[in-house]
Tab-separated table of C-alpha atoms and ligand atoms in Angstrom:
chain	number	residue	atom	x	y	z
A	1	MET	CA	83.114	100.250	141.904
A	2	LEU	CA	85.306	100.729	138.836
A	3	ILE	CA	83.836	99.032	135.770
A	4	VAL	CA	85.504	98.536	132.379
A	5	LYS	CA	82.908	98.019	129.650
A	6	LYS	CA	83.965	97.029	126.138
A	7	PHE	CA	81.641	97.248	123.141
A	8	GLY	CA	82.387	95.593	119.814
A	9	GLY	CA	81.798	96.819	116.272
A	10	THR	CA	78.179	95.719	115.888
A	11	SER	CA	77.298	97.232	119.262
A	12	VAL	CA	78.431	100.667	118.055
A	13	GLY	CA	77.561	100.079	114.371
A	14	SER	CA	75.175	103.033	113.952
A	15	PRO	CA	74.350	106.333	115.685
A	16	GLU	CA	71.315	104.622	117.264
A	17	ARG	CA	73.461	101.801	118.637
A	18	ILE	CA	75.983	104.336	119.963
A	19	MET	CA	73.148	106.106	121.749
A	20	ASN	CA	71.988	102.775	123.185
A	21	VAL	CA	75.491	102.056	124.517
A	22	ALA	CA	75.791	105.590	125.909
A	23	ILE	CA	72.551	105.105	127.830
A	24	ARG	CA	73.766	101.787	129.260
A	25	CYS	CA	77.041	103.300	130.419
A	26	VAL	CA	75.335	106.348	131.908
A	27	GLU	CA	73.078	104.022	133.943
A	28	ASP	CA	76.144	102.632	135.710
A	29	PHE	CA	77.718	106.060	136.073
A	30	LYS	CA	74.570	107.405	137.725
A	31	LYS	CA	74.680	104.550	140.231
A	32	GLY	CA	77.954	106.094	141.417
A	33	HIS	CA	80.398	103.800	139.616
A	34	ASP	CA	83.582	104.856	137.861
A	35	VAL	CA	83.106	103.858	134.222
A	36	VAL	CA	85.797	103.242	131.615
A	37	VAL	CA	84.466	102.362	128.171
A	38	VAL	CA	86.548	100.644	125.490
A	39	LEU	CA	85.233	100.718	121.933
A	40	SER	CA	85.904	98.992	118.618
A	41	ALA	CA	85.457	100.728	115.292
A	42	MET	CA	81.858	101.165	114.091
A	43	GLY	CA	80.436	98.116	112.279
A	44	LYS	CA	82.715	96.883	109.519
A	45	THR	CA	84.883	100.024	109.465
A	46	THR	CA	88.166	98.142	109.969
A	47	ASP	CA	87.425	95.821	107.010
A	48	GLU	CA	86.497	98.822	104.883
A	49	LEU	CA	89.696	100.667	105.790
A	50	ILE	CA	91.779	97.630	104.830
A	51	GLU	CA	89.930	97.413	101.520
A	52	LEU	CA	90.494	101.111	100.955
A	53	ALA	CA	94.226	100.693	101.530
A	54	HIS	CA	94.367	97.871	98.991
A	55	LYS	CA	92.849	100.153	96.365
A	56	VAL	CA	96.086	102.130	96.269
A	57	ASN	CA	98.541	99.399	97.229
A	58	PRO	CA	98.072	95.604	97.176
A	59	LYS	CA	100.757	95.287	99.873
A	60	PRO	CA	100.320	98.360	102.066
A	61	PRO	CA	103.258	99.095	104.405
A	62	LYS	CA	102.274	97.798	107.846
A	63	ARG	CA	103.057	101.066	109.591
A	64	GLU	CA	100.752	102.999	107.304
A	65	LEU	CA	98.022	100.370	107.554
A	66	ASP	CA	98.067	100.783	111.343
A	67	MET	CA	97.970	104.546	110.933
A	68	LEU	CA	94.838	104.067	108.817
A	69	MET	CA	93.113	101.371	110.864
A	70	THR	CA	93.475	103.235	114.146
A	71	THR	CA	91.249	106.001	112.780
A	72	GLY	CA	88.280	103.608	113.022
A	73	GLU	CA	88.363	103.427	116.800
A	74	GLN	CA	88.956	107.153	117.034
A	75	ILE	CA	85.654	107.799	115.270
A	76	SER	CA	83.676	105.636	117.684
A	77	VAL	CA	85.159	107.087	120.875
A	78	ALA	CA	84.520	110.664	119.754
A	79	MET	CA	80.956	109.778	118.730
A	80	MET	CA	80.388	108.117	122.110
A	81	ALA	CA	81.636	111.125	124.058
A	82	MET	CA	79.278	113.334	122.031
A	83	ALA	CA	76.359	110.964	122.675
A	84	MET	CA	77.056	111.032	126.421
A	85	ASP	CA	77.340	114.810	126.356
A	86	SER	CA	73.879	114.935	124.782
A	87	LEU	CA	72.636	112.939	127.783
A	88	GLY	CA	74.046	115.618	130.068
A	89	VAL	CA	76.958	113.528	131.324
A	90	ARG	CA	80.597	114.569	131.286
A	91	ALA	CA	82.695	112.237	129.172
A	92	VAL	CA	86.114	112.333	127.543
A	93	SER	CA	87.440	110.260	124.666
A	94	LEU	CA	91.096	109.230	124.647
A	95	ASN	CA	93.165	107.439	122.036
A	96	ALA	CA	96.165	105.203	122.696
A	97	TYR	CA	98.556	108.135	122.476
A	98	GLN	CA	96.637	110.241	124.974
A	99	VAL	CA	96.355	107.410	127.482
A	100	ALA	CA	99.834	106.182	126.659
A	101	MET	CA	99.285	102.522	125.902
A	102	HIS	CA	102.767	101.234	125.165
A	103	THR	CA	103.186	98.229	122.911
A	104	THR	CA	105.957	96.286	121.209
A	105	SER	CA	106.988	97.791	117.891
A	106	ARG	CA	105.475	95.154	115.601
A	107	TYR	CA	102.877	96.831	113.388
A	108	GLY	CA	99.663	94.902	112.818
A	109	ASN	CA	100.276	92.497	115.664
A	110	ALA	CA	101.735	94.439	118.576
A	111	ARG	CA	101.574	93.335	122.197
A	112	LEU	CA	100.668	95.648	125.048
A	113	LYS	CA	103.607	96.241	127.365
A	114	ARG	CA	102.619	99.002	129.748
A	115	ILE	CA	99.697	101.334	130.277
A	116	ASP	CA	100.009	104.671	132.032
A	117	SER	CA	96.886	104.970	134.114
A	118	ASP	CA	97.459	108.543	135.378
A	119	ARG	CA	95.420	110.341	132.729
A	120	ILE	CA	92.484	107.951	133.065
A	121	ARG	CA	92.551	108.177	136.869
A	122	HIS	CA	92.683	111.928	136.703
A	123	GLU	CA	89.653	112.062	134.377
A	124	LEU	CA	87.726	109.621	136.599
A	125	GLU	CA	88.484	111.751	139.659
A	126	ASP	CA	87.111	114.663	137.677
A	127	HIS	CA	83.805	112.699	137.479
A	128	LYS	CA	83.906	111.891	133.810
A	129	ILE	CA	83.170	108.712	131.926
A	130	VAL	CA	86.407	107.807	130.154
A	131	ILE	CA	86.120	106.346	126.662
A	132	VAL	CA	89.221	104.672	125.250
A	133	THR	CA	90.026	103.452	121.742
A	134	GLY	CA	90.372	99.659	121.621
A	135	PHE	CA	92.775	97.730	119.368
A	136	GLN	CA	95.525	100.373	119.261
A	137	GLY	CA	98.732	101.294	121.012
A	138	ILE	CA	101.917	103.254	120.494
A	139	ASN	CA	105.410	101.870	120.104
A	140	LYS	CA	108.851	103.159	121.031
A	141	TYR	CA	108.972	105.271	117.865
A	142	ASP	CA	105.751	107.024	118.985
A	143	ASP	CA	103.952	105.366	116.080
A	144	TYR	CA	100.498	103.853	116.232
A	145	THR	CA	100.319	100.077	116.327
A	146	THR	CA	97.393	97.650	116.338
A	147	LEU	CA	96.972	94.534	118.441
A	148	GLY	CA	95.693	92.150	115.756
A	149	ARG	CA	92.133	91.711	114.543
A	150	GLY	CA	89.662	91.558	117.415
A	151	GLY	CA	92.218	93.200	119.702
A	152	SER	CA	89.850	95.595	121.483
A	153	ASP	CA	89.003	92.818	123.949
A	154	THR	CA	92.661	92.799	124.948
A	155	THR	CA	92.692	96.579	125.435
A	156	ALA	CA	89.735	96.211	127.799
A	157	VAL	CA	91.308	93.439	129.866
A	158	ALA	CA	94.641	95.263	130.022
A	159	LEU	CA	92.911	98.399	131.264
A	160	ALA	CA	90.905	96.405	133.804
A	161	ALA	CA	94.174	94.916	135.093
A	162	ALA	CA	96.049	98.236	135.120
A	163	LEU	CA	93.229	100.065	136.897
A	164	HIS	CA	92.458	97.151	139.250
A	165	ALA	CA	88.881	97.322	138.033
A	166	ASP	CA	86.146	95.535	139.954
A	167	ALA	CA	84.504	94.264	136.779
A	168	CYS	CA	85.366	93.805	133.116
A	169	GLU	CA	82.359	93.407	130.848
A	170	ILE	CA	82.691	92.471	127.180
A	171	TYR	CA	79.541	93.424	125.293
A	172	THR	CA	79.003	91.875	121.896
A	173	ASP	CA	76.311	90.793	119.438
A	174	VAL	CA	75.649	87.420	121.100
A	175	ASP	CA	74.421	86.722	124.650
A	176	GLY	CA	77.653	85.102	125.783
A	177	VAL	CA	80.005	82.245	125.001
A	178	TYR	CA	78.174	79.352	123.371
A	179	THR	CA	79.028	75.673	122.922
A	180	CYS	CA	79.762	76.600	119.282
A	181	ASP	CA	79.445	79.714	117.145
A	182	PRO	CA	75.635	80.118	117.073
A	183	ARG	CA	75.942	81.249	113.458
A	184	ILE	CA	77.320	77.802	112.604
A	185	VAL	CA	75.372	75.515	114.915
A	186	LYS	CA	71.818	76.708	115.489
A	187	SER	CA	71.266	74.523	118.550
A	188	ALA	CA	74.373	75.878	120.329
A	189	ARG	CA	73.777	76.579	124.001
A	190	LYS	CA	74.975	79.492	126.090
A	191	LEU	CA	77.447	78.579	128.828
A	192	LYS	CA	76.999	80.081	132.294
A	193	GLU	CA	80.711	79.833	133.019
A	194	ILE	CA	83.903	78.706	131.347
A	195	THR	CA	87.490	78.454	132.626
A	196	TYR	CA	90.286	80.658	131.283
A	197	ASP	CA	92.085	77.590	129.923
A	198	GLU	CA	89.096	76.333	127.974
A	199	MET	CA	88.237	79.803	126.693
A	200	LEU	CA	91.841	80.366	125.662
A	201	GLU	CA	91.837	77.155	123.619
A	202	LEU	CA	88.473	77.975	122.045
A	203	ALA	CA	89.543	81.530	121.188
A	204	THR	CA	92.855	80.342	119.745
A	205	LEU	CA	91.084	77.667	117.718
A	206	GLY	CA	88.698	80.048	116.003
A	207	ALA	CA	85.947	81.061	118.443
A	208	GLY	CA	86.206	84.754	117.606
A	209	VAL	CA	83.940	85.864	120.420
A	210	LEU	CA	87.050	86.838	122.445
A	211	HIS	CA	90.543	87.808	121.274
A	212	ASN	CA	92.765	85.001	122.554
A	213	ARG	CA	95.307	87.376	124.080
A	214	SER	CA	92.562	88.987	126.136
A	215	VAL	CA	91.914	85.614	127.758
A	216	GLU	CA	95.628	85.028	128.287
A	217	MET	CA	95.886	88.384	130.001
A	218	ALA	CA	92.726	87.876	132.060
A	219	LYS	CA	94.196	84.618	133.369
A	220	LYS	CA	97.564	86.192	134.105
A	221	TYR	CA	96.092	89.077	136.101
A	222	GLY	CA	93.060	87.249	137.493
A	223	VAL	CA	90.509	89.482	135.768
A	224	THR	CA	87.095	87.826	135.757
A	225	LEU	CA	85.364	88.542	132.461
A	226	VAL	CA	81.727	88.581	131.653
A	227	VAL	CA	80.705	88.249	128.005
A	228	ARG	CA	77.205	89.518	127.308
A	229	SER	CA	74.964	91.228	124.794
A	230	SER	CA	74.757	94.969	124.311
A	231	LEU	CA	71.237	94.544	122.944
A	232	ASN	CA	69.564	92.886	125.932
A	233	TYR	CA	70.075	92.428	129.663
A	234	SER	CA	70.465	88.638	129.758
A	235	GLU	CA	73.102	87.276	132.087
A	236	GLY	CA	76.036	86.395	129.850
A	237	THR	CA	78.961	84.039	130.462
A	238	LEU	CA	81.606	84.286	133.177
A	239	VAL	CA	85.184	83.519	132.168
A	240	LYS	CA	87.243	82.665	135.257
A	241	GLU	CA	89.809	80.358	136.826
A	242	ASP	CA	87.440	77.682	138.073
A	243	THR	CA	83.900	76.753	137.231
A	244	LYS	CA	81.467	74.939	139.454
A	245	VAL	CA	78.096	75.072	137.807
A	246	GLU	CA	78.776	72.969	134.756
A	247	ARG	CA	81.143	70.050	134.814
A	248	MET	CA	80.956	68.922	131.255
A	249	LEU	CA	83.188	66.664	129.273
A	250	ILE	CA	83.319	69.087	126.386
A	251	SER	CA	82.654	72.798	126.761
A	252	GLY	CA	82.675	73.717	123.112
A	253	VAL	CA	83.407	73.184	119.445
A	254	ALA	CA	85.456	75.713	117.462
A	255	VAL	CA	85.818	76.189	113.725
A	256	ASP	CA	88.758	77.965	112.089
A	257	LYS	CA	88.672	78.474	108.358
A	258	ASN	CA	91.869	80.506	108.342
A	259	ALA	CA	94.122	77.486	108.034
A	260	ASP	CA	96.194	76.294	105.077
A	261	ARG	CA	98.248	73.127	104.778
A	262	ILE	CA	101.683	72.779	103.225
A	263	SER	CA	103.309	69.387	102.613
A	264	VAL	CA	107.045	69.236	102.063
A	265	ILE	CA	107.551	66.101	99.988
A	266	GLY	CA	110.636	63.933	99.674
A	267	LEU	CA	112.801	65.154	102.557
A	268	LYS	CA	115.776	63.006	103.566
A	269	ASP	CA	114.953	60.666	106.437
A	270	GLN	CA	117.809	61.674	108.731
A	271	PRO	CA	118.409	63.695	111.904
A	272	GLY	CA	118.239	67.499	111.694
A	273	VAL	CA	115.757	67.705	108.824
A	274	ALA	CA	112.779	68.832	110.926
A	275	PHE	CA	114.984	71.260	112.803
A	276	ARG	CA	116.203	72.910	109.606
A	277	LEU	CA	112.722	73.046	108.106
A	278	PHE	CA	111.030	74.675	111.083
A	279	ASP	CA	113.994	76.929	111.712
A	280	VAL	CA	113.578	78.341	108.200
A	281	LEU	CA	109.865	78.917	108.893
A	282	ALA	CA	110.504	80.483	112.295
A	283	LYS	CA	113.029	82.890	110.796
A	284	ALA	CA	110.390	83.892	108.250
A	285	ASN	CA	108.037	84.605	111.167
A	286	VAL	CA	105.602	81.857	110.138
A	287	ASN	CA	103.603	80.448	113.026
A	288	VAL	CA	103.215	76.737	112.473
A	289	ASP	CA	100.321	74.922	114.064
A	290	MET	CA	99.615	71.230	113.350
A	291	ILE	CA	102.560	69.077	112.257
A	292	LEU	CA	102.496	65.621	110.715
A	293	GLN	CA	105.515	63.584	109.655
A	294	SER	CA	105.157	60.469	107.534
A	295	ILE	CA	107.047	57.276	108.236
A	296	GLY	CA	110.322	57.212	106.328
A	297	ARG	CA	110.392	54.989	103.242
A	298	ASP	CA	113.364	54.429	100.940
A	299	GLY	CA	115.311	57.044	102.868
A	300	THR	CA	112.779	59.831	102.353
A	301	LYS	CA	109.865	61.246	104.314
A	302	ASP	CA	107.223	64.006	104.039
A	303	ILE	CA	106.387	66.670	106.616
A	304	SER	CA	103.059	68.504	106.522
A	305	PHE	CA	102.092	71.458	108.631
A	306	THR	CA	99.360	74.053	108.876
A	307	CYS	CA	99.686	77.814	109.201
A	308	ASP	CA	97.348	80.815	109.023
A	309	ASP	CA	96.283	81.599	105.483
A	310	GLY	CA	97.858	85.031	105.866
A	311	ALA	CA	101.249	83.365	106.327
A	312	ILE	CA	101.217	80.911	103.435
A	313	ASP	CA	102.954	83.205	100.934
A	314	ASP	CA	105.794	83.898	103.371
A	315	ALA	CA	106.071	80.178	104.159
A	316	ILE	CA	106.317	79.147	100.497
A	317	LYS	CA	108.759	81.921	99.734
A	318	ALA	CA	111.032	80.863	102.606
A	319	LEU	CA	110.842	77.170	101.693
A	320	GLU	CA	111.568	77.818	98.024
A	321	ALA	CA	114.484	80.078	98.868
A	322	ASN	CA	115.958	77.236	100.967
A	323	LYS	CA	115.075	74.328	98.677
A	324	GLU	CA	118.632	73.240	98.166
A	325	ARG	CA	119.574	73.351	101.836
A	326	LEU	CA	116.435	71.525	102.971
A	327	GLY	CA	116.741	69.025	100.154
A	328	TYR	CA	113.074	68.288	99.428
A	329	LYS	CA	111.513	67.265	96.114
A	330	SER	CA	108.352	69.354	95.969
A	331	LEU	CA	105.784	71.383	97.898
A	332	ASP	CA	102.095	70.635	97.945
A	333	THR	CA	99.660	73.235	99.290
A	334	LEU	CA	96.023	72.868	100.263
A	335	GLU	CA	94.161	76.100	100.915
A	336	ASP	CA	90.559	74.944	101.228
A	337	VAL	CA	91.013	73.306	104.623
A	338	ALA	CA	89.574	74.150	108.041
A	339	LYS	CA	90.309	73.158	111.608
A	340	VAL	CA	87.517	71.850	113.778
A	341	SER	CA	88.285	71.382	117.459
A	342	ILE	CA	86.659	70.186	120.643
A	343	VAL	CA	87.741	71.706	123.940
A	344	GLY	CA	87.008	70.546	127.451
A	345	ALA	CA	88.860	70.202	130.744
A	346	GLY	CA	86.811	67.025	131.341
A	347	MET	CA	88.640	65.082	128.654
A	348	MET	CA	91.785	64.897	130.803
A	349	SER	CA	90.143	62.263	132.967
A	350	HIS	CA	87.898	60.616	130.380
A	351	PRO	CA	89.322	58.343	127.715
A	352	GLY	CA	87.426	57.927	124.488
A	353	VAL	CA	86.653	61.574	123.811
A	354	ALA	CA	88.752	61.714	120.645
A	355	ALA	CA	87.242	58.431	119.452
A	356	LYS	CA	83.765	59.886	119.853
A	357	MET	CA	84.718	62.956	117.829
A	358	PHE	CA	86.076	60.731	115.037
A	359	GLU	CA	82.905	58.658	115.190
A	360	ALA	CA	80.816	61.778	114.591
A	361	LEU	CA	82.946	62.615	111.543
A	362	TYR	CA	82.759	59.046	110.273
A	363	ASN	CA	78.969	59.070	110.595
A	364	ALA	CA	78.891	62.292	108.578
A	365	GLY	CA	81.212	60.796	105.932
A	366	ILE	CA	83.891	63.428	106.556
A	367	ASN	CA	87.529	62.546	105.943
A	368	ILE	CA	90.229	63.647	108.397
A	369	ASN	CA	93.380	65.142	106.935
A	370	MET	CA	95.419	65.756	110.091
A	371	ILE	CA	94.900	65.379	113.839
A	372	SER	CA	96.480	67.113	116.800
A	373	THR	CA	95.702	66.973	120.495
A	374	SER	CA	96.548	68.616	123.784
A	375	GLU	CA	95.397	67.820	127.318
A	376	ILE	CA	92.122	69.623	126.845
A	377	ARG	CA	91.498	69.632	123.107
A	378	VAL	CA	91.375	67.574	119.934
A	379	THR	CA	91.736	69.286	116.557
A	380	VAL	CA	91.145	67.807	113.115
A	381	LEU	CA	91.945	69.303	109.743
A	382	ILE	CA	89.233	68.697	107.160
A	383	ARG	CA	87.939	70.157	103.877
A	384	GLU	CA	86.716	73.702	104.429
A	385	LYS	CA	83.371	73.130	102.769
A	386	GLU	CA	82.615	70.379	105.300
A	387	ALA	CA	83.449	72.492	108.371
A	388	GLU	CA	79.911	73.488	109.321
A	389	ARG	CA	78.570	69.977	108.852
A	390	ALA	CA	81.433	68.585	110.936
A	391	ALA	CA	80.842	71.052	113.767
A	392	GLU	CA	77.168	70.186	113.791
A	393	ALA	CA	77.759	66.435	113.754
A	394	ILE	CA	80.241	66.651	116.644
A	395	HIS	CA	78.032	69.046	118.605
A	396	ASP	CA	75.105	66.632	118.182
A	397	LEU	CA	76.939	63.455	119.129
A	398	PHE	CA	78.296	65.052	122.317
A	399	ASP	CA	74.774	66.300	122.971
A	400	LEU	CA	75.950	69.859	123.652
A	401	GLY	CA	72.892	71.677	122.361
A	402	ASP	CA	69.608	72.805	123.845
B	1	ADP	P1	82.625	92.168	118.553
B	1	ADP	O1	82.599	93.061	117.374
B	1	ADP	O2	81.578	92.492	119.563
B	1	ADP	O3	83.982	92.019	119.154
B	1	ADP	P2	82.955	89.605	117.267
B	1	ADP	O4	82.375	89.458	115.900
B	1	ADP	O5	84.414	89.811	117.400
B	1	ADP	O6	82.155	90.742	118.009
B	1	ADP	O7	82.573	88.334	118.151
B	1	ADP	C1	81.221	87.930	118.276
B	1	ADP	C2	80.941	86.797	117.310
B	1	ADP	O8	81.718	85.661	117.669
B	1	ADP	C3	79.534	86.274	117.335
B	1	ADP	O9	78.692	87.014	116.497
B	1	ADP	C4	79.677	84.821	116.902
B	1	ADP	O10	79.298	84.639	115.541
B	1	ADP	C5	81.160	84.536	117.020
B	1	ADP	N1	81.473	83.335	117.795
B	1	ADP	C6	82.376	82.381	117.429
B	1	ADP	N2	82.406	81.408	118.312
B	1	ADP	C7	81.535	81.708	119.296
B	1	ADP	C8	81.129	81.065	120.519
B	1	ADP	N3	81.644	79.913	120.909
B	1	ADP	N4	80.195	81.677	121.276
B	1	ADP	C9	79.668	82.858	120.914
B	1	ADP	N5	79.998	83.504	119.774
B	1	ADP	C10	80.913	82.949	118.964
B	2	LIG	N1	88.166	97.040	115.032
B	2	LIG	C1	89.147	95.997	115.205
B	2	LIG	C2	88.839	94.813	114.295
B	2	LIG	O1	87.858	94.844	113.570
B	2	LIG	C3	89.314	95.563	116.626
B	2	LIG	C4	88.150	94.849	117.256
B	2	LIG	O2	87.057	94.806	116.693
B	2	LIG	O3	88.310	94.325	118.355
B	2	LIG	O4	89.576	93.866	114.283
B	3	MG	MG1	85.666	90.885	118.655
């Protein structure tokens, strides 16, 4: 069997933890499996590197930031190979350049395009454990790129797909995917299984346990994932196309505090206004999420939208630069907002799910700022300081907990 095993930052956060991971991987290797290990940077290394960069430049060039951040993963893979060597097992660490993991050219948020699997296959045939840096790639200029925060999961899934692996295991600091972030809702329950579609929504809506692109890729290539703990041997959660065990209305609640809201006030109430507004934002590379347009009154209307808090400066800059053309009166921004979402394939066939979510918020005295829905989710925008309480109230009313 060929197994891809990915370990996150906490799982390799100290020399002891690295040793623990090495032992776990060697166990599989000694059973006769081919083992490819994907690692994140140790502990909070990536955060620390970003902080370090900001000490010399408040707006570090993205290329150089990637050059810096990719060193984090390089430390952990080298350490892991040394740990395995100390256990008497042959292992080789490889970075994105050595493997040849080709990505798009966009620094800080590149997408994997193609992976050469020759080097890895050759090392596996040579009876070595292969340890690969997560989160990084190389672009057409032969520069290092990164895949976005949390991107090591995507490296693992991409490798599993490229190598036609028999298993792809994502080891982290929780036992699996829960009905809500267990740090937010104490009574959250571990799911045995979850579908790609539900997991993709949860991951996109703030459940950081998996990088959303890793789920997208797993679905595309049919890679079954298991999310489990590196600190114990409990079963974990399967992420796959179909689930049988649990047929629940709602599979989880997600919280995303990275949202900001911008309201564009006093736009003309006529055709083409929304097009021009969102065209300006798209050209500034701002990803817009929830959108709300008010009813026109006296020939004017307001449009509000949310974006990631990292994008708000670019959004404001673009809107201000085009004030005349867009013809609005003023901008109003709200930064202390959060998105709370419920996700579940069951809601497609059950009316009243959104109403129940709003009831939970009403009972908790929490005001809703914006609402958006899809077939399998409902998202509300609320005050950030009420996010935890909202998640708990919703989780309780849907009776998701233990
Ligand atoms: P790693 O470094 O292993 O990639 P992450 O911090 O990226 O770990 O992801 C694991 C964390 O995701 C958990 O510690 C947990 O707080 C958070 N999390 C958010 N939502 C969920 C969820 N629904 N189920 C499990 N964990 C979640
Ligand atoms: N080390 C990177 C980060 O902190 C990638 C990852 O952890 O998946 O975002
Ligand atoms: Mg992660």
